[in-house]
PDB file of C-alpha atoms in Angstrom:
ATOM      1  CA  UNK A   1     -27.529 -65.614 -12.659  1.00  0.00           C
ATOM      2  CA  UNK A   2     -26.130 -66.085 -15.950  1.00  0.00           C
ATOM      3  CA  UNK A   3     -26.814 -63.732 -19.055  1.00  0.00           C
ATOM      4  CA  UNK A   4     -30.007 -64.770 -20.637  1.00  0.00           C
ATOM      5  CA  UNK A   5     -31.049 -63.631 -23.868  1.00  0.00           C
ATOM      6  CA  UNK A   6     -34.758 -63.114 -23.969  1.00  0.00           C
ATOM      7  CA  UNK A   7     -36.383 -63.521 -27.307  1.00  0.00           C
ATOM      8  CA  UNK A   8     -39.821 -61.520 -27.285  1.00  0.00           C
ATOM      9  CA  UNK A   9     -42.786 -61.934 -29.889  1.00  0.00           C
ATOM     10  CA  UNK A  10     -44.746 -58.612 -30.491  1.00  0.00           C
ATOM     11  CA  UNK A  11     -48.363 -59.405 -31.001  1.00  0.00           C
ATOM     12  CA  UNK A  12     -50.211 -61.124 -28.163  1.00  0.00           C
ATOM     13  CA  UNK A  13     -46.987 -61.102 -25.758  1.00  0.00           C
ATOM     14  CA  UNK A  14     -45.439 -57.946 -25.898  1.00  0.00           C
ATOM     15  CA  UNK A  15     -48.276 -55.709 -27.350  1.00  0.00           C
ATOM     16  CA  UNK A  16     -51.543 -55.872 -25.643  1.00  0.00           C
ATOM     17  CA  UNK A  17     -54.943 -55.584 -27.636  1.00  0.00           C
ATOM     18  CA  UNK A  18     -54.222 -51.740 -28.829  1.00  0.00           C
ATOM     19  CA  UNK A  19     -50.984 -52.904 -30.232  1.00  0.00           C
ATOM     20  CA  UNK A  20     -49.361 -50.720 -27.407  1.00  0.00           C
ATOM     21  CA  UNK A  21     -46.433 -51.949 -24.899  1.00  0.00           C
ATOM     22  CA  UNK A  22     -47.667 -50.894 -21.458  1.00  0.00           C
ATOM     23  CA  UNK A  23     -45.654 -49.288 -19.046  1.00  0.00           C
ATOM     24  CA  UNK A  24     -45.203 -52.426 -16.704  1.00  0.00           C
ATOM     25  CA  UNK A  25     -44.060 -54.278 -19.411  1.00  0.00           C
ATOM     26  CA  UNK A  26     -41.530 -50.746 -20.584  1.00  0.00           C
ATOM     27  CA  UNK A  27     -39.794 -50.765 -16.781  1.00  0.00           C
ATOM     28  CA  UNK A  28     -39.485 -54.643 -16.941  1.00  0.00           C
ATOM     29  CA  UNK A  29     -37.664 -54.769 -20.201  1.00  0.00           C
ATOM     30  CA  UNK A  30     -35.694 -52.241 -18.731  1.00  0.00           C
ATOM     31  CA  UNK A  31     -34.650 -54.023 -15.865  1.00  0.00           C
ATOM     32  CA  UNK A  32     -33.592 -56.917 -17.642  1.00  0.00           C
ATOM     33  CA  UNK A  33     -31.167 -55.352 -19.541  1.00  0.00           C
ATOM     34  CA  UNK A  34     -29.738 -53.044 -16.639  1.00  0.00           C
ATOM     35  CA  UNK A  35     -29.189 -56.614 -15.037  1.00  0.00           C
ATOM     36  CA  UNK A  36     -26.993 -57.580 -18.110  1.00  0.00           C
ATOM     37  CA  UNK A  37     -29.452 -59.188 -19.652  1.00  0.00           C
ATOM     38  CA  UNK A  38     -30.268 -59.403 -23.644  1.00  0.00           C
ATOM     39  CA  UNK A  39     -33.780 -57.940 -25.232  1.00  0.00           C
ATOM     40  CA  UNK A  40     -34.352 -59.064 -28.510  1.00  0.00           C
ATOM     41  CA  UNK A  41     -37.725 -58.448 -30.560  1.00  0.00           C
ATOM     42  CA  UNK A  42     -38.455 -61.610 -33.114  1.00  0.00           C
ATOM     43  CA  UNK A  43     -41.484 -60.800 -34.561  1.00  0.00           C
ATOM     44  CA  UNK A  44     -43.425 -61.914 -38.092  1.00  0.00           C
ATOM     45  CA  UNK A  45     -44.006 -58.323 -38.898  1.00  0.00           C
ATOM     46  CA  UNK A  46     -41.846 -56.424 -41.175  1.00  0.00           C
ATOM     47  CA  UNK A  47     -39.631 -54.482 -39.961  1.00  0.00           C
ATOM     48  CA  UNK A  48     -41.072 -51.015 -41.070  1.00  0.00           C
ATOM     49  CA  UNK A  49     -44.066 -51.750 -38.572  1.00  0.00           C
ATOM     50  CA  UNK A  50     -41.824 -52.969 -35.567  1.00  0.00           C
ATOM     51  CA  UNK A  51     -38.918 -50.495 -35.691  1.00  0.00           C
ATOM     52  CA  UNK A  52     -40.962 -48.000 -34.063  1.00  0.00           C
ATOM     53  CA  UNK A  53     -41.251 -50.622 -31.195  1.00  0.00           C
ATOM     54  CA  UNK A  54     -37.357 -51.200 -30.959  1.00  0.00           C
ATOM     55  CA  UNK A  55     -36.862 -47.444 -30.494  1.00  0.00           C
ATOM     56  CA  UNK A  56     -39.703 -47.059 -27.791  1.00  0.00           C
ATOM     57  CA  UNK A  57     -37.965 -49.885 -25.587  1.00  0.00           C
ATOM     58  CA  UNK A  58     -34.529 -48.084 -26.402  1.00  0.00           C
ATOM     59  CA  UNK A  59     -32.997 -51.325 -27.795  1.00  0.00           C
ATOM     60  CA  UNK A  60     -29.581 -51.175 -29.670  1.00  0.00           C
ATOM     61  CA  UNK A  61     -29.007 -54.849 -30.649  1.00  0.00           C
ATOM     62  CA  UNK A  62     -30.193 -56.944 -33.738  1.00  0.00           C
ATOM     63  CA  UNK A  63     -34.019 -57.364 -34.488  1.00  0.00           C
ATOM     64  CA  UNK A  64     -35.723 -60.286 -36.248  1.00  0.00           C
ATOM     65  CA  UNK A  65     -38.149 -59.541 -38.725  1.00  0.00           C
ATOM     66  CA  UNK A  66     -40.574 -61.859 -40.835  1.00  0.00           C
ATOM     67  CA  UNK A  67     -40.427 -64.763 -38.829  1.00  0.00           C
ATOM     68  CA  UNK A  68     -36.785 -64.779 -39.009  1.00  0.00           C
ATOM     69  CA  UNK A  69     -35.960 -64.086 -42.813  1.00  0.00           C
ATOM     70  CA  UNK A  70     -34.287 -60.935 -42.075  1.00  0.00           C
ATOM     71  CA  UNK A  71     -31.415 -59.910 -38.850  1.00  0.00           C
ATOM     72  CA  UNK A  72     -30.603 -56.587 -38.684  1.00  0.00           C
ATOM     73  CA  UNK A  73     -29.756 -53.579 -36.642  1.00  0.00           C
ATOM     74  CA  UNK A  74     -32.308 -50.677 -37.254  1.00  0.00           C
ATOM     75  CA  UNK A  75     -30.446 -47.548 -38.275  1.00  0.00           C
ATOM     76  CA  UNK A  76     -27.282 -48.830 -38.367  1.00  0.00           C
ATOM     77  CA  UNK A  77     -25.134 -51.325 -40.927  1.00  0.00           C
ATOM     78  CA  UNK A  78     -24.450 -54.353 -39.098  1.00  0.00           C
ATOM     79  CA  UNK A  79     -21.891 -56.576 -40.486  1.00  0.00           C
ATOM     80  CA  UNK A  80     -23.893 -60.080 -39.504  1.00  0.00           C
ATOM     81  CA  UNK A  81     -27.167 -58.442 -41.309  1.00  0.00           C
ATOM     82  CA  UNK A  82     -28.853 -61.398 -43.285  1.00  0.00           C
ATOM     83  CA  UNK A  83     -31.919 -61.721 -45.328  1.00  0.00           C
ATOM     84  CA  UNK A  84     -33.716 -64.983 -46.937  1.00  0.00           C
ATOM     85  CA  UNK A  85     -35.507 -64.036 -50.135  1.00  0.00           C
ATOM     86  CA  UNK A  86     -37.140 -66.600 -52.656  1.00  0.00           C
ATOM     87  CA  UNK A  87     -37.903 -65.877 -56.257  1.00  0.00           C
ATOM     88  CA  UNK A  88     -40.332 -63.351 -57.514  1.00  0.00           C
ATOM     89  CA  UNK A  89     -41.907 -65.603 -59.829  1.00  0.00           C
ATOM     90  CA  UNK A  90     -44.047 -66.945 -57.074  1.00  0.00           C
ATOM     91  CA  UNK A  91     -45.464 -63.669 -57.205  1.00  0.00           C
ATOM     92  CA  UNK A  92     -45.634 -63.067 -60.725  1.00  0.00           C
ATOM     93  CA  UNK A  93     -47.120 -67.100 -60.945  1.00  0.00           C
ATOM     94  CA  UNK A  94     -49.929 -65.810 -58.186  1.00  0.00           C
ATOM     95  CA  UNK A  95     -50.262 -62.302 -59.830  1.00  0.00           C
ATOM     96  CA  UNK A  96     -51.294 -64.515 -63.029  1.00  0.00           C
ATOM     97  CA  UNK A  97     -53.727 -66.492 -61.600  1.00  0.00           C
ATOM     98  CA  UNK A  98     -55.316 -64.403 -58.606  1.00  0.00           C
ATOM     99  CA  UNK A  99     -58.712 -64.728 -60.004  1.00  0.00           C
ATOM    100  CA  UNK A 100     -58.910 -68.232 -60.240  1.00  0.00           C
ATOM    101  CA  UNK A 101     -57.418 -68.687 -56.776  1.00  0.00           C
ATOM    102  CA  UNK A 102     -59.746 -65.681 -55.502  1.00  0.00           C
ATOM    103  CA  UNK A 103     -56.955 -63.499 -54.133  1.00  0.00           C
ATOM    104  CA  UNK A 104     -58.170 -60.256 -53.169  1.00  0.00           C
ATOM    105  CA  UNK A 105     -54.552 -58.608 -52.023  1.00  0.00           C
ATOM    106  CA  UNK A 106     -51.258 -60.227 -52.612  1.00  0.00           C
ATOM    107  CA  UNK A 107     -47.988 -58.149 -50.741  1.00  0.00           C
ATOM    108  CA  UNK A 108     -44.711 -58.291 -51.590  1.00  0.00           C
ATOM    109  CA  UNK A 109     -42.236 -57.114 -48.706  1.00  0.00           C
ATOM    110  CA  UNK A 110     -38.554 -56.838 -48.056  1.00  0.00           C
ATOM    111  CA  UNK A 111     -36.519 -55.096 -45.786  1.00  0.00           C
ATOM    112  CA  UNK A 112     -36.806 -52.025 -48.512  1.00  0.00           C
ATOM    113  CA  UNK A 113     -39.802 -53.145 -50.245  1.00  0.00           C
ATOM    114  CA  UNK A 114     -43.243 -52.967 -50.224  1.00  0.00           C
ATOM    115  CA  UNK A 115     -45.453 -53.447 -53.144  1.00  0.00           C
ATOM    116  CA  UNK A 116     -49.180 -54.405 -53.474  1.00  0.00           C
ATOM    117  CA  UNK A 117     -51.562 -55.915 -56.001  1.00  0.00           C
ATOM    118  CA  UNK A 118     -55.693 -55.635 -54.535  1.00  0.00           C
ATOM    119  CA  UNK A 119     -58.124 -55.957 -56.938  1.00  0.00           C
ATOM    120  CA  UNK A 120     -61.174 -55.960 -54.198  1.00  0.00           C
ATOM    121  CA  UNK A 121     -61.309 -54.232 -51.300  1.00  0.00           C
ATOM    122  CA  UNK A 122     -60.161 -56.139 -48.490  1.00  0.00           C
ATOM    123  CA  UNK A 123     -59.278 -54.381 -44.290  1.00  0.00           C
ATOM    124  CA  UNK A 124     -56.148 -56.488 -43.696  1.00  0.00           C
ATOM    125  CA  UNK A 125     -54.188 -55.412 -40.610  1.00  0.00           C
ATOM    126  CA  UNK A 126     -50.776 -54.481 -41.149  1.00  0.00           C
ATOM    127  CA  UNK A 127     -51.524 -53.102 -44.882  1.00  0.00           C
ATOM    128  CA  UNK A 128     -52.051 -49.292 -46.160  1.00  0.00           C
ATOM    129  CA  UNK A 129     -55.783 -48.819 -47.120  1.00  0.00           C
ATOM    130  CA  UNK A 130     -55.116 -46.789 -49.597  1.00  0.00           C
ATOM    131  CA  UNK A 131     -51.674 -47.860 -52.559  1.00  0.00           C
ATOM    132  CA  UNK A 132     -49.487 -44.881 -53.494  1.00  0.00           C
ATOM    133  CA  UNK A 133     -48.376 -45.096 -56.969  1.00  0.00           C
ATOM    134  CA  UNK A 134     -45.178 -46.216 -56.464  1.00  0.00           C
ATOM    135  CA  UNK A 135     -46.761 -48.955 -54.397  1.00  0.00           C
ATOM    136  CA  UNK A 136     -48.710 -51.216 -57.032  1.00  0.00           C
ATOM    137  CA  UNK A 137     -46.850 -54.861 -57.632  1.00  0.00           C
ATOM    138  CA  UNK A 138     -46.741 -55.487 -61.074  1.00  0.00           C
ATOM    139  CA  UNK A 139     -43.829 -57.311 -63.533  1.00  0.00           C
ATOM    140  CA  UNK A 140     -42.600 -54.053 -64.218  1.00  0.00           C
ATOM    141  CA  UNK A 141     -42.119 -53.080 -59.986  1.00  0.00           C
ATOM    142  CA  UNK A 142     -41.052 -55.905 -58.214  1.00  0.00           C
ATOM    143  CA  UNK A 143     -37.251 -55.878 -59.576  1.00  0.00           C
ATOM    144  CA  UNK A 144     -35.608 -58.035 -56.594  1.00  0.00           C
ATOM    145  CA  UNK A 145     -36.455 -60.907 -54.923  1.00  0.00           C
ATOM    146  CA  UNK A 146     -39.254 -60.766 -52.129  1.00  0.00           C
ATOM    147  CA  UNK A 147     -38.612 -61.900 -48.130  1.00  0.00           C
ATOM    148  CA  UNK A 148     -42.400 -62.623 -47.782  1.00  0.00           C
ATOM    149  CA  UNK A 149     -45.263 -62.316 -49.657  1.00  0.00           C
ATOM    150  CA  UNK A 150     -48.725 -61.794 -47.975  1.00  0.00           C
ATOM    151  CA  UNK A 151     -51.988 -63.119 -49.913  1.00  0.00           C
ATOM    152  CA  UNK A 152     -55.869 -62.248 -48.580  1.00  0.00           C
ATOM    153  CA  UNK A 153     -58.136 -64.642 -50.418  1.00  0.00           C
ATOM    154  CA  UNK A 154     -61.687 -65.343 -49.929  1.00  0.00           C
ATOM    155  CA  UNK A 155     -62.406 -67.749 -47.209  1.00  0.00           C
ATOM    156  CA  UNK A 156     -63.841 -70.232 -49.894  1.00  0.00           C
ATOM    157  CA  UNK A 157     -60.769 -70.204 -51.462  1.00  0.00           C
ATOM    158  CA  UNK A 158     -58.281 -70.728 -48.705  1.00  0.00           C
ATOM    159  CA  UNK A 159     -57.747 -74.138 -49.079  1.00  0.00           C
ATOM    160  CA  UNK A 160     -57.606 -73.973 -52.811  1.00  0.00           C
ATOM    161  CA  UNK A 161     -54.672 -71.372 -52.426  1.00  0.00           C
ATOM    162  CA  UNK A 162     -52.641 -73.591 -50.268  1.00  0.00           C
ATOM    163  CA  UNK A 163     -53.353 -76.822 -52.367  1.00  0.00           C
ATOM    164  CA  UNK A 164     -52.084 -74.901 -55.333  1.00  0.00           C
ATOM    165  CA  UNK A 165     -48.714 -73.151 -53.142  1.00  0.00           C
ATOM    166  CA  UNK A 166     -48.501 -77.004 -52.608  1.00  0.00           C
ATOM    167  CA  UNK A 167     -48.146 -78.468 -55.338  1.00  0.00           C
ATOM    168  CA  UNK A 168     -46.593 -75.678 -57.170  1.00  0.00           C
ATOM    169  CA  UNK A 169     -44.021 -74.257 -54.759  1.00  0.00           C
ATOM    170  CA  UNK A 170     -43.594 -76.794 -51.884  1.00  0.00           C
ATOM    171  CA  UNK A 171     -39.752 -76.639 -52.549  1.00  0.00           C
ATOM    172  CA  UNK A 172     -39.391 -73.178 -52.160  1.00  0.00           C
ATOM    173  CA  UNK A 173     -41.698 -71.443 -49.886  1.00  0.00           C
ATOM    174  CA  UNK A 174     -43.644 -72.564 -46.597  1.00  0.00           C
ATOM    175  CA  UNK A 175     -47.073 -70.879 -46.579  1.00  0.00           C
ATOM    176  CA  UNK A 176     -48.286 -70.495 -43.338  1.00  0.00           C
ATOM    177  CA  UNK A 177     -52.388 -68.836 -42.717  1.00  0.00           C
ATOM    178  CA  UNK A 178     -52.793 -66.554 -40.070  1.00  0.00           C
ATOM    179  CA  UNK A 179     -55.038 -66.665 -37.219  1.00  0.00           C
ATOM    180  CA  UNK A 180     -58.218 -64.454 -36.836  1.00  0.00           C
ATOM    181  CA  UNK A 181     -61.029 -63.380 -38.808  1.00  0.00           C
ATOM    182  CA  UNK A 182     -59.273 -62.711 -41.940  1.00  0.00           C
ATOM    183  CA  UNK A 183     -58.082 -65.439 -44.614  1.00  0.00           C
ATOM    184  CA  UNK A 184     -54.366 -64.692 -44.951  1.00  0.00           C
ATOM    185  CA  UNK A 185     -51.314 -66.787 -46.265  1.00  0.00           C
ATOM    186  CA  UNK A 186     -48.287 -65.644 -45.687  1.00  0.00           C
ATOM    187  CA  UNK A 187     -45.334 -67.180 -47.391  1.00  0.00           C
ATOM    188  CA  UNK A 188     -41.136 -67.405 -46.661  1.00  0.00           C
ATOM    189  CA  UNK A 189     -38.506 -69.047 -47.560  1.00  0.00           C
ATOM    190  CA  UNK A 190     -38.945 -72.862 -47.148  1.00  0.00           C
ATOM    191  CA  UNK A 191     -38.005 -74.126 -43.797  1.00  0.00           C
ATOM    192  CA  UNK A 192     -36.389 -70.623 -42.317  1.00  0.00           C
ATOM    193  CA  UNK A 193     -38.542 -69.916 -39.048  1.00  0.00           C
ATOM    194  CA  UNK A 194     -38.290 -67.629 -35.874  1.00  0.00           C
ATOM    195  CA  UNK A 195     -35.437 -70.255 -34.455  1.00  0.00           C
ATOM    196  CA  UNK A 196     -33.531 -69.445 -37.288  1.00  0.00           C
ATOM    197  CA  UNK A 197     -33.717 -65.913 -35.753  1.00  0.00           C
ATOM    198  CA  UNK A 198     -32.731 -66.714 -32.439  1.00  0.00           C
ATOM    199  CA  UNK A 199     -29.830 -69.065 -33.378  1.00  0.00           C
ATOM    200  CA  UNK A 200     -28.484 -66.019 -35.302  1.00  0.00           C
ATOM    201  CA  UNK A 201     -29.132 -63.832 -32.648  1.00  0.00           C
ATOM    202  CA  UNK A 202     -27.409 -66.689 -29.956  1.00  0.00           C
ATOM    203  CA  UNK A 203     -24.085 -67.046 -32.010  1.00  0.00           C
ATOM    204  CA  UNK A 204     -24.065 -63.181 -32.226  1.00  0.00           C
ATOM    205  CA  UNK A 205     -23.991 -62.725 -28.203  1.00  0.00           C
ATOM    206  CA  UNK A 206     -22.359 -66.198 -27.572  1.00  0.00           C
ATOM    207  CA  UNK A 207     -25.170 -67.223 -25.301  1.00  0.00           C
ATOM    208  CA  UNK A 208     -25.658 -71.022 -24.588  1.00  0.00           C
ATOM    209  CA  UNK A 209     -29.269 -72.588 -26.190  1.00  0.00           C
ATOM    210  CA  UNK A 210     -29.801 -73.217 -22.637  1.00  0.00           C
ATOM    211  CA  UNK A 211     -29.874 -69.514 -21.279  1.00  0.00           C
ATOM    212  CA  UNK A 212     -32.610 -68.458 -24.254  1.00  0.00           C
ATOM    213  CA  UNK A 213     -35.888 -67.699 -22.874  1.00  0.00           C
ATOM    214  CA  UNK A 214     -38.368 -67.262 -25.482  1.00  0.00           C
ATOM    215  CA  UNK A 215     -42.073 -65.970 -25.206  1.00  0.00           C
ATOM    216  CA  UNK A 216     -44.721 -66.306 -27.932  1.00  0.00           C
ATOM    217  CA  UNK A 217     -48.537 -67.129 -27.863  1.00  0.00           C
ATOM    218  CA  UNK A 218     -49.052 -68.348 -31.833  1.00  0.00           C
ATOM    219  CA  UNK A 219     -48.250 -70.702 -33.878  1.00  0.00           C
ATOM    220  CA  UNK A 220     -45.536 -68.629 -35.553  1.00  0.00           C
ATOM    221  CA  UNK A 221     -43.610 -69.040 -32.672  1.00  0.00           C
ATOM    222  CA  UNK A 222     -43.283 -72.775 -31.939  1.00  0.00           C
ATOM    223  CA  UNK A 223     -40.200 -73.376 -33.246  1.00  0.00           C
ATOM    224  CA  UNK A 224     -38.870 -70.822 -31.533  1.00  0.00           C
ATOM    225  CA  UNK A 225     -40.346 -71.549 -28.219  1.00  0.00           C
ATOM    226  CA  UNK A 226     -38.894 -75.328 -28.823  1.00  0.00           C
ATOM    227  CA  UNK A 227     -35.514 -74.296 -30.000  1.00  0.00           C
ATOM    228  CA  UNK A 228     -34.860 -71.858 -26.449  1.00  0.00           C
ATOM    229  CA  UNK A 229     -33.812 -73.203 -23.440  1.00  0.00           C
ATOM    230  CA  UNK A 230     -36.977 -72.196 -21.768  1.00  0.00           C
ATOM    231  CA  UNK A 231     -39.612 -71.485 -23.719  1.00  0.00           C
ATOM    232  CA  UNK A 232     -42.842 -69.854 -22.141  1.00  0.00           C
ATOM    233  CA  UNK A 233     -46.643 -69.513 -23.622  1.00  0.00           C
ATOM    234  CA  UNK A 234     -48.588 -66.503 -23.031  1.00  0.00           C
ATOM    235  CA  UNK A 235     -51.945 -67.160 -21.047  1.00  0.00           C
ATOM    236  CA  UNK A 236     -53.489 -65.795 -23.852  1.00  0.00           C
ATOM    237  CA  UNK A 237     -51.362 -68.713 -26.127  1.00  0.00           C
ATOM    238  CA  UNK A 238     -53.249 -71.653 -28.437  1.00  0.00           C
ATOM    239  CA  UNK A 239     -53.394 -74.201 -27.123  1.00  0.00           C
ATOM    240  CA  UNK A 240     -50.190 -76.014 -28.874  1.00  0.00           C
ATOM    241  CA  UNK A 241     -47.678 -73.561 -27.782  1.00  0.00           C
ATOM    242  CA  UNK A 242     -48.933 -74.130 -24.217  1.00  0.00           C
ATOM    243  CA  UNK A 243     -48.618 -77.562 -24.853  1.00  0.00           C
ATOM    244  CA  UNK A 244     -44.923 -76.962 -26.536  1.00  0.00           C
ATOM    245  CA  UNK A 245     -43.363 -74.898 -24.031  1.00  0.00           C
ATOM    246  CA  UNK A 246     -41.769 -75.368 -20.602  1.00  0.00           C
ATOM    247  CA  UNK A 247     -43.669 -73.017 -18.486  1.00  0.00           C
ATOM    248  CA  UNK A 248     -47.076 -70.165 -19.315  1.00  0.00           C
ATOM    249  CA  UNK A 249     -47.732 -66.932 -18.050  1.00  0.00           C
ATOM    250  CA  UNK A 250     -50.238 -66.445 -15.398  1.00  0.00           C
ATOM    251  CA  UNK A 251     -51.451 -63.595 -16.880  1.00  0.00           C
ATOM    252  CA  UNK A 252     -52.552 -62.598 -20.446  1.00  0.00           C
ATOM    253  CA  UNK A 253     -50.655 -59.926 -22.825  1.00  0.00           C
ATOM    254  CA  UNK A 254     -53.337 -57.474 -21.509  1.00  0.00           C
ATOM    255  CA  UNK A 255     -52.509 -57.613 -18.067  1.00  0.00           C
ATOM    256  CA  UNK A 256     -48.462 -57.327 -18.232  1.00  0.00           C
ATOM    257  CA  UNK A 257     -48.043 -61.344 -18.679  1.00  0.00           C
ATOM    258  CA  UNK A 258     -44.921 -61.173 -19.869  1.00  0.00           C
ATOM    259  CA  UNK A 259     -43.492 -58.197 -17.631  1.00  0.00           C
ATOM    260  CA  UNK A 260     -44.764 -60.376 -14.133  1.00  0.00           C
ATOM    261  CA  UNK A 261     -43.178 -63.477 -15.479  1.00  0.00           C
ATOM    262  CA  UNK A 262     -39.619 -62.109 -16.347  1.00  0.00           C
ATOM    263  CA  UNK A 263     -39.843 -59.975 -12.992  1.00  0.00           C
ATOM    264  CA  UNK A 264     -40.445 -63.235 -10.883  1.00  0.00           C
ATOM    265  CA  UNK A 265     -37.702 -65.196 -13.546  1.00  0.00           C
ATOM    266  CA  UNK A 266     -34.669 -63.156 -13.138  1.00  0.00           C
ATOM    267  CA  UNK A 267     -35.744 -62.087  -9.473  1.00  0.00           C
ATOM    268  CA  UNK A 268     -35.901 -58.109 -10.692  1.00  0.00           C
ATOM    269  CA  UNK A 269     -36.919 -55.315  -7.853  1.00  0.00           C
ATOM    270  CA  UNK A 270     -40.547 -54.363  -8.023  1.00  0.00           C
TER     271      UNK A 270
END
């Protein structure tokens, strides 16, 4: 079999429920790169909530992080290391205004950065509950240019905050709302996605579009599920990235979905 590269998503594909990779799905990964196979985590967390992830499955390659705005190699300098960032006057413009556009928590994150603005209190995953000092976004704290920011509005006011990114910032930054119970926009660079990512990560290892497998279950993930080779959906997927990829898991992310599929795909010992 030729080398693939396998592109994994973290939440809801790699990660089950507790946000923990089982030990199925640890052995698997294992296997696939004993075989000569390439792991590689894409993932639209930041990387300073995924590294730990990278080191538990031993990987020593590049790593994606928001949604494919930043390549790098945890630990190390890598020479190929990229990052998209878009101005920080989106932040400053949606600092300005949170309170007519009911923002309860706006984040501003880089590879090095994390700063945050919450005038309510909000439980957003992902997000300290408490701000150190040297945490709080302001004009005066945010010197360089943010990868993503991350804004928790009211759910009144969701579609408010997205007319307004609309018409105000269309050109620069894709705003994209998360699923689940909370209302979240999260905004990048304008028209970089998880392919973007892969591509990088595909020129790096010279490996043909056509021996990418990629596994995701949201709607972060489409593009990258359309751009692989093989794309699969997690049982546990909505229903579009079912509908967008080649082939689904028969099991869920809680039941080693992922870690059965690859085992029956590159024919790896039980």
């Amino acid at each position: 079999m030729e080398r693939k590269l396998i592109a994994i998503d973290l939440d809801g594909t790699t990660l089950n429920a507790d946000a923990q990779i089982s030990a199925k799905t640890k052995t698997v990964l294992t296997q696939a790169r004993e075989a000569g196979h390439i792991v590689s985590i894409v993932t639209g967390r930041p990387n300073r909530i995924s590294a730990n992830f990278y080191d538990e499955l031993h990987l020593d390659g590049p790593m994606i992080n928001f949604n494919g705005s930043l390549g790098h190699i945890p630990h190390q300098h890598w020479d190929d290391e990229y990052q998209y960032t878009f101005s920080k006057d989106v932040a400053f413009d949606l600092l300005a205004h949170r309170a007519e556009l009911g923002i309860n928590m706006i984040a501003a994150e880089g590879k090095n950065l994390f700063l945050a603005a919450r005038d309510h209190p909000v439980e957003v995953g992902f997000f300290p509950t408490v701000l150190q000092s040297n945490e709080i976004l302001n004009q005066k704290t945010l010197q360089q240019n943010p990868i993503s920011l991350t804004v928790a509005v009211d759910r009144s006011h969701e579609d408010h905050l997205l007319s307004y990114l609309h018409h105000n910032f269309n050109d620069v930054v894709d705003a994209a709302p998360w699923g689940g119970p909370n209302a979240v926009v999260e905004l990048g660079v304008k028209g970089v996605q998880k392919a973007t990512g892969v591509e990088a990560l595909a020129h790096h290892y010279q490996i043909d579009r056509k021996n990418i497998i990629a596994f995701g279950d949201e709607h972060n993930d489409a593009a990258m599920i359309d751009y692989a080779g093989w794309g699969v959906a997690m049982q546990n997927a909505t229903a579009p990235i079912k509908a967008l990829a080649n082939d689904m898991t028969a099991r869920d992310n809680d039941h080693d979905g992922l870690a059965t599929y690859l085992q029956d795909y590159l024919k790896l010992a039980e």
